[in-house]
């Protein structure tokens, strides 16, 4: 026991203590203030770290162990309550520094809006960037009741930023009619309801591309992820999401960053969703960070 | 803001304020007093309305928006606690008046017994009526411990009333041996365990018929609907129930009324079941009310 | 049954259907976006209305029945998610109109910041206004991490607006050292920890004054109000809060408005806090609206 | 281990296996079908037995151990769902047989209506019977929406049966104006809000009388008993209820039967209320059964 | 009513009161003290019994009723808290006596370690014994942090005892790399992720063999069994587990004992997992006890 | 932001990063394996740290801020699951090293047995040591079903170690008759039921003595601390426990170490108990560490 060193209990399991030596950095973005329905995802990253202690370090899916990847847990980015503008800027600035240091960014939300500044930062580095997006919701609004920084807008923002043709959404089962129309008219890919089959068709077309993967946990059915802000029946199983992550890991795309967002512990009565999220993150670390 | 008008917050989302102009009427039947296991569905309709605020108004399944249907939320029928006889009569009387006014009745339970007087009223108007019934349970008892008005008897009562050959049950995975035998001997259709495939086979045989659809939410697996009185493992997914509603909507049957029953909020810890029920009701409104 | 009238189920029990004829107006302020710890009070007003159905209409404390007061439930003020500035303005504007119409405003939060625009509006009408404030927290910060519109600042704002000597806080058991010092140096009254005894001493000194009463439900001990954002051990009992309301009701002060804030249903597992809040509101209606 | 004997796991702790040799009989009355607000007390007796395993067998309050009293756990009386009339008759019949056998009846509810047939049976045996009643609610209605067998009427029924002057209610904080008036006009004792002090004043006046004690767990504040159908703020603490039981135990009244009702496990998230009820029952056994 | 007989309320539904006349014995093993993550399965057996009251007595899957099998509920084996060594010995001793009396042992856990002494006892009687094991976890560690009696070791222990070639694990999705390697190198069967299909392939090869079936409820996905110590995303549905039990029941293997372990009520918010477990046990009784 | 330093998010609020410079050390003892009733306190320390973020840094009770005390959060002592013997030894060894370094030990449980090795270590350093013990339970058993290392024995062990006359228990309301007798016969102080008044009488007699303070959170009534293993009605309020801590802080005793044990998050539905515990620990830091 070395109790005279600073305690580092609540980090994602097997995190590496040294930033410089790490290939990837895992970090939280504890923001939920633009949420229109049920807030609470600000506590998601902390709970995911806490339950990660229950994970095995070996993936029988990928036949790889956490020891084979070096990742640093940077904690949560301190975001100013109720101020989405400053929050967005702080996140972008942080990702810029990670990318400059050559780290693979692996983010934990927080509401989905946090992915916008991350993707924007990543797009600065990789000009051929494509987005693979798993979600129940389109997130393609231009604004929510007049507010453009909303949990309903991040995919619209990145689609306009890098071009809708470079964005691939899967599992979508909720949105406004106008959002689906905009996607269609602008050449953005949306797989309604389905995930794994269309993903397997798309992946070969992205071979060699730099890809950012963003997972809204509500792409899972509420049976598999009750602990999230906006539950929506008719989603996929956790088996299918695992298989989708593995499909990407086994493809020829080059994953350059990823996140998993919208875990809300207060709705997650037996920590089922947080446990599932922590397993997905393990598979993302083992499958995406080469 | 027009705050000098009577508040009407907790109505099903996008309800039309005017009864006369509405095609359909949505109403609650807050009764759970004949339940043998876990009571609580009396609060189902109120919670379903409350969470309906989280619904998108557009269905990407049916490519239709709630604005395209006019429905009025009539609130809950005031039922006398602990008196099933009066309750049944009040419900029948109310449905009679709805049907006389040409409205499509869309009911929310409450325990499944509430469907009996509704179906009886509908059968008065349509003499070729067929029933499509989704449930984990047969509900074919003649009585429960001597009591004929029980949550275990509504399908038996309507089957005897309109003839067992006109009743089609799907997803049944629980019941007494005698109930299954009675159904078999009397030509009533029961699809054990399965829903979507047998439904797709039956629907063409009902083309042109007037049909009432009654959904006990426990046809879903407990993973998809924990918030109900009698959970029973081995049910279908919410995806399959959605697909079944869409199969009916896309068929040649003429749906003349419908209900969704047995949501019990006190067992529904993250409001998963209520959210799912509200989505099913949206699809029923968009798919059944032409 | 008159089911062809618009349903108005989820109103505070016994609300009067007509705005013009009502003496008081009860309204919700569903805002929680500046909260630093646990959000969720946006759903407080709806849940308080829902459980108010369990209330008796008679108060054995005051020997008065709800029929003796006419109050209108105006529903929730529609506030823009994540935008405290607009929210504050909308609330103030609404209270202005209520006061112009001679109504007694009885508000339900939402986070405590919602009380600031209400009190500001009331202070425009009554230039001798005093504030009676029940809370666990001082709420006297000038800002929270640079943001002046925060759930930590409403009492500071009204104190600076009408003069600290006109603000009386009771039950305070949490705050920064600087907040307590500011209160002391500026002649604002703070009763640390205690409520009923100091209140009884202060009330005679306020005889004849116009008074606004603001209750943060967390003045109660967490045992009595677990369903709130920031629980803090060492609070008062619900008996003492009832007695405090009755002390004001029986005093010579002229209550001109009141609110009860910070009920957060997601932390309120058996709806204990919402039930308690609804009883407090009944007593406030019966005790304050003459 | 004697595993070839019938399992008797879920009995109240330290129950005696033999009916004939027992002084007291503990039994459940799992009925909740006349409840107007939140049902669920039907599962109360089973949960109270289950958690009784956590009790110490010694009372440091009474300096007595459970071994010093012989009591038999008779299980739950099988009551017909939804039929209060038959239920009431079955209970009365059972108590008649207990009393004939000279047993002390100690009942567990279920809703409060179950106490009515018990008290009626006890009154047949003891013609000087007095009732000591702890409750938040008067329970003095003649009927509830036309139904005389309701959880709102049991005290009215026994008061009319044995004379209102023989009924002493304590802790009452909720009821209709008419109920309080009826009590006052008919000489029935009601202590509003308070329990221990008025009880200590009344007990000497009952010296030598045969007394039945009925405790509705909601006499406790919701902080102390969240797991009940109708929570009502402003109640007493569990310390005060313990002291009240001990005051009766130490007085000169002759307790001839008792019950504790309205524990509803589904609202009792950490089994706090069931644990408290089981401790109260231990003290009643040790204090009342001489 | 025969209330003078010993109460036997909380037994598994339809248990036979007489040990001698029974074919099977159902018993609980309330132990969870070697659990590394979340304890609580010690209360599993009691809760499973309690909710079994909600079961129908007829299985439409097997067309058989509980009356057709005689089983005795022996209650929980009294195990010494915190002492795995004595616990293990007590369990083995008890199973020895059951087997000597010719009873079919049907156990309820408790943590999975309890299966080790049961399987050991069964192996003494049947020297051709094979194990069919459903689980999310390998449970093949030699020790957990130096402790060989751990919930991570029971399958390793029985595999070493009867030979790894006689052990068949299904649904495994978590474990250390070394565990999977050991299984592979030693000829033990592990079906990773899948259950029903590989089971159907294996069963014919076991025709005529004596087989013990051990089910860790966490073989189910957390959506289907949230109430367990170590939830792990990506599991099977309750439909698939039912079908697997039925596949064994319909095969030519001779089931000589079985158990279902790791139900932890405190994580099982609507008793979904306990209800599912009780249904699985009904199917095991009807399918395995000939 | 300095994200390249090791994350130390989940430490007790305002912990000092340097061991050497700290006066006090706060540490967790995540052990619950000898618990006879409800396990779960192993997760107590982590949750208390997590919710400590909601604390103000200033105590209006003591007029002192956390900045005025330097304390290091050492994290949880890694204890071997299910092995109380090794656990006890590891704890004692750790406390020995803390005391050698001149640190004030402030422990978080875990079950109460963890206090035994702490007190034993402290007694080695201070030969005039007295114990002040707040608890619902005597904890004076010699063994629990033959096991001397049990959560029922720590006070007996320290009492025998330093002499029963040096142990002062307060608030005790549960135990075996023999435990109370042993205390009485051996001159150990037990205040049954009461805490603050007897404490105020005892403190002057301990002036100048070195004192260790051990708080079992269940000394609080279940209303104030539902999140613990063994709830027991009739306890004190959190106000009284705060006042007791302040009474010690303001007395002439020399507190040389302290702990707070038995917080079990799984029973703590709105984190009420963890929040309360974190406030008590703040007051202990500010009041005891001079």
PDB file of N, CA and C in Angstrom, chain C residues 1-29:
ATOM      1  N   UNK C   1     -71.408  13.355 -16.204  1.00  0.00           N
ATOM      2  CA  UNK C   1     -70.142  13.495 -16.916  1.00  0.00           C
ATOM      3  C   UNK C   1     -70.286  14.457 -18.090  1.00  0.00           C
ATOM      4  N   UNK C   2     -69.339  15.348 -18.184  1.00  0.00           N
ATOM      5  CA  UNK C   2     -69.355  16.256 -19.329  1.00  0.00           C
ATOM      6  C   UNK C   2     -68.024  16.105 -20.066  1.00  0.00           C
ATOM      7  N   UNK C   3     -67.945  15.061 -20.835  1.00  0.00           N
ATOM      8  CA  UNK C   3     -66.668  14.732 -21.450  1.00  0.00           C
ATOM      9  C   UNK C   3     -66.407  15.504 -22.740  1.00  0.00           C
ATOM     10  N   UNK C   4     -67.327  16.372 -23.086  1.00  0.00           N
ATOM     11  CA  UNK C   4     -67.058  17.158 -24.284  1.00  0.00           C
ATOM     12  C   UNK C   4     -66.392  18.487 -23.947  1.00  0.00           C
ATOM     13  N   UNK C   5     -66.155  18.710 -22.670  1.00  0.00           N
ATOM     14  CA  UNK C   5     -65.372  19.886 -22.300  1.00  0.00           C
ATOM     15  C   UNK C   5     -63.904  19.485 -22.205  1.00  0.00           C
ATOM     16  N   UNK C   6     -63.078  20.435 -22.480  1.00  0.00           N
ATOM     17  CA  UNK C   6     -61.640  20.200 -22.404  1.00  0.00           C
ATOM     18  C   UNK C   6     -61.292  19.656 -21.028  1.00  0.00           C
ATOM     19  N   UNK C   7     -60.530  18.608 -21.004  1.00  0.00           N
ATOM     20  CA  UNK C   7     -60.093  17.986 -19.763  1.00  0.00           C
ATOM     21  C   UNK C   7     -59.192  18.935 -18.984  1.00  0.00           C
ATOM     22  N   UNK C   8     -59.388  18.990 -17.697  1.00  0.00           N
ATOM     23  CA  UNK C   8     -58.477  19.806 -16.896  1.00  0.00           C
ATOM     24  C   UNK C   8     -58.081  19.052 -15.646  1.00  0.00           C
ATOM     25  N   UNK C   9     -57.607  17.837 -15.854  1.00  0.00           N
ATOM     26  CA  UNK C   9     -57.338  16.950 -14.732  1.00  0.00           C
ATOM     27  C   UNK C   9     -56.218  17.400 -13.841  1.00  0.00           C
ATOM     28  N   UNK C  10     -55.077  17.682 -14.407  1.00  0.00           N
ATOM     29  CA  UNK C  10     -53.934  17.922 -13.560  1.00  0.00           C
ATOM     30  C   UNK C  10     -53.816  19.389 -13.178  1.00  0.00           C
ATOM     31  N   UNK C  11     -54.814  19.864 -12.431  1.00  0.00           N
ATOM     32  CA  UNK C  11     -54.714  21.189 -11.832  1.00  0.00           C
ATOM     33  C   UNK C  11     -54.628  20.996 -10.332  1.00  0.00           C
ATOM     34  N   UNK C  12     -54.170  21.999  -9.631  1.00  0.00           N
ATOM     35  CA  UNK C  12     -54.145  21.916  -8.178  1.00  0.00           C
ATOM     36  C   UNK C  12     -55.581  21.718  -7.704  1.00  0.00           C
ATOM     37  N   UNK C  13     -55.745  20.826  -6.760  1.00  0.00           N
ATOM     38  CA  UNK C  13     -57.082  20.400  -6.339  1.00  0.00           C
ATOM     39  C   UNK C  13     -58.011  21.588  -6.013  1.00  0.00           C
ATOM     40  N   UNK C  14     -59.213  21.503  -6.517  1.00  0.00           N
ATOM     41  CA  UNK C  14     -60.265  22.493  -6.269  1.00  0.00           C
ATOM     42  C   UNK C  14     -59.994  23.868  -6.898  1.00  0.00           C
ATOM     43  N   UNK C  15     -59.144  23.906  -7.902  1.00  0.00           N
ATOM     44  CA  UNK C  15     -58.909  25.183  -8.569  1.00  0.00           C
ATOM     45  C   UNK C  15     -60.205  25.684  -9.199  1.00  0.00           C
ATOM     46  N   UNK C  16     -60.317  26.976  -9.255  1.00  0.00           N
ATOM     47  CA  UNK C  16     -61.503  27.604  -9.829  1.00  0.00           C
ATOM     48  C   UNK C  16     -61.292  27.731 -11.334  1.00  0.00           C
ATOM     49  N   UNK C  17     -62.308  27.428 -12.145  1.00  0.00           N
ATOM     50  CA  UNK C  17     -62.079  27.426 -13.594  1.00  0.00           C
ATOM     51  C   UNK C  17     -61.995  28.818 -14.222  1.00  0.00           C
ATOM     52  N   UNK C  18     -62.303  29.857 -13.474  1.00  0.00           N
ATOM     53  CA  UNK C  18     -62.387  31.179 -14.077  1.00  0.00           C
ATOM     54  C   UNK C  18     -61.356  32.137 -13.486  1.00  0.00           C
ATOM     55  N   UNK C  19     -60.534  32.685 -14.360  1.00  0.00           N
ATOM     56  CA  UNK C  19     -59.467  33.588 -13.925  1.00  0.00           C
ATOM     57  C   UNK C  19     -60.047  34.855 -13.298  1.00  0.00           C
ATOM     58  N   UNK C  20     -60.978  35.457 -13.981  1.00  0.00           N
ATOM     59  CA  UNK C  20     -61.493  36.753 -13.522  1.00  0.00           C
ATOM     60  C   UNK C  20     -62.054  36.675 -12.103  1.00  0.00           C
ATOM     61  N   UNK C  21     -62.771  35.587 -11.825  1.00  0.00           N
ATOM     62  CA  UNK C  21     -63.432  35.489 -10.523  1.00  0.00           C
ATOM     63  C   UNK C  21     -62.499  35.074  -9.397  1.00  0.00           C
ATOM     64  N   UNK C  22     -61.265  34.745  -9.724  1.00  0.00           N
ATOM     65  CA  UNK C  22     -60.369  34.194  -8.701  1.00  0.00           C
ATOM     66  C   UNK C  22     -59.613  35.286  -7.961  1.00  0.00           C
ATOM     67  N   UNK C  23     -59.383  35.013  -6.669  1.00  0.00           N
ATOM     68  CA  UNK C  23     -58.591  35.942  -5.853  1.00  0.00           C
ATOM     69  C   UNK C  23     -57.096  35.676  -6.038  1.00  0.00           C
ATOM     70  N   UNK C  24     -56.777  34.412  -6.161  1.00  0.00           N
ATOM     71  CA  UNK C  24     -55.361  34.018  -6.235  1.00  0.00           C
ATOM     72  C   UNK C  24     -55.121  33.246  -7.520  1.00  0.00           C
ATOM     73  N   UNK C  25     -53.881  33.271  -7.955  1.00  0.00           N
ATOM     74  CA  UNK C  25     -53.501  32.458  -9.104  1.00  0.00           C
ATOM     75  C   UNK C  25     -52.287  31.612  -8.711  1.00  0.00           C
ATOM     76  N   UNK C  26     -52.403  30.292  -8.953  1.00  0.00           N
ATOM     77  CA  UNK C  26     -51.302  29.381  -8.691  1.00  0.00           C
ATOM     78  C   UNK C  26     -50.667  29.034 -10.041  1.00  0.00           C
ATOM     79  N   UNK C  27     -49.338  29.092 -10.122  1.00  0.00           N
ATOM     80  CA  UNK C  27     -48.656  28.903 -11.411  1.00  0.00           C
ATOM     81  C   UNK C  27     -47.304  28.243 -11.169  1.00  0.00           C
ATOM     82  N   UNK C  28     -46.838  27.520 -12.181  1.00  0.00           N
ATOM     83  CA  UNK C  28     -45.545  26.850 -12.083  1.00  0.00           C
ATOM     84  C   UNK C  28     -44.459  27.590 -12.838  1.00  0.00           C
ATOM     85  N   UNK C  29     -43.219  27.450 -12.348  1.00  0.00           N
ATOM     86  CA  UNK C  29     -42.057  28.062 -13.008  1.00  0.00           C
ATOM     87  C   UNK C  29     -41.027  26.956 -13.196  1.00  0.00           C
TER      88      UNK C  29
END
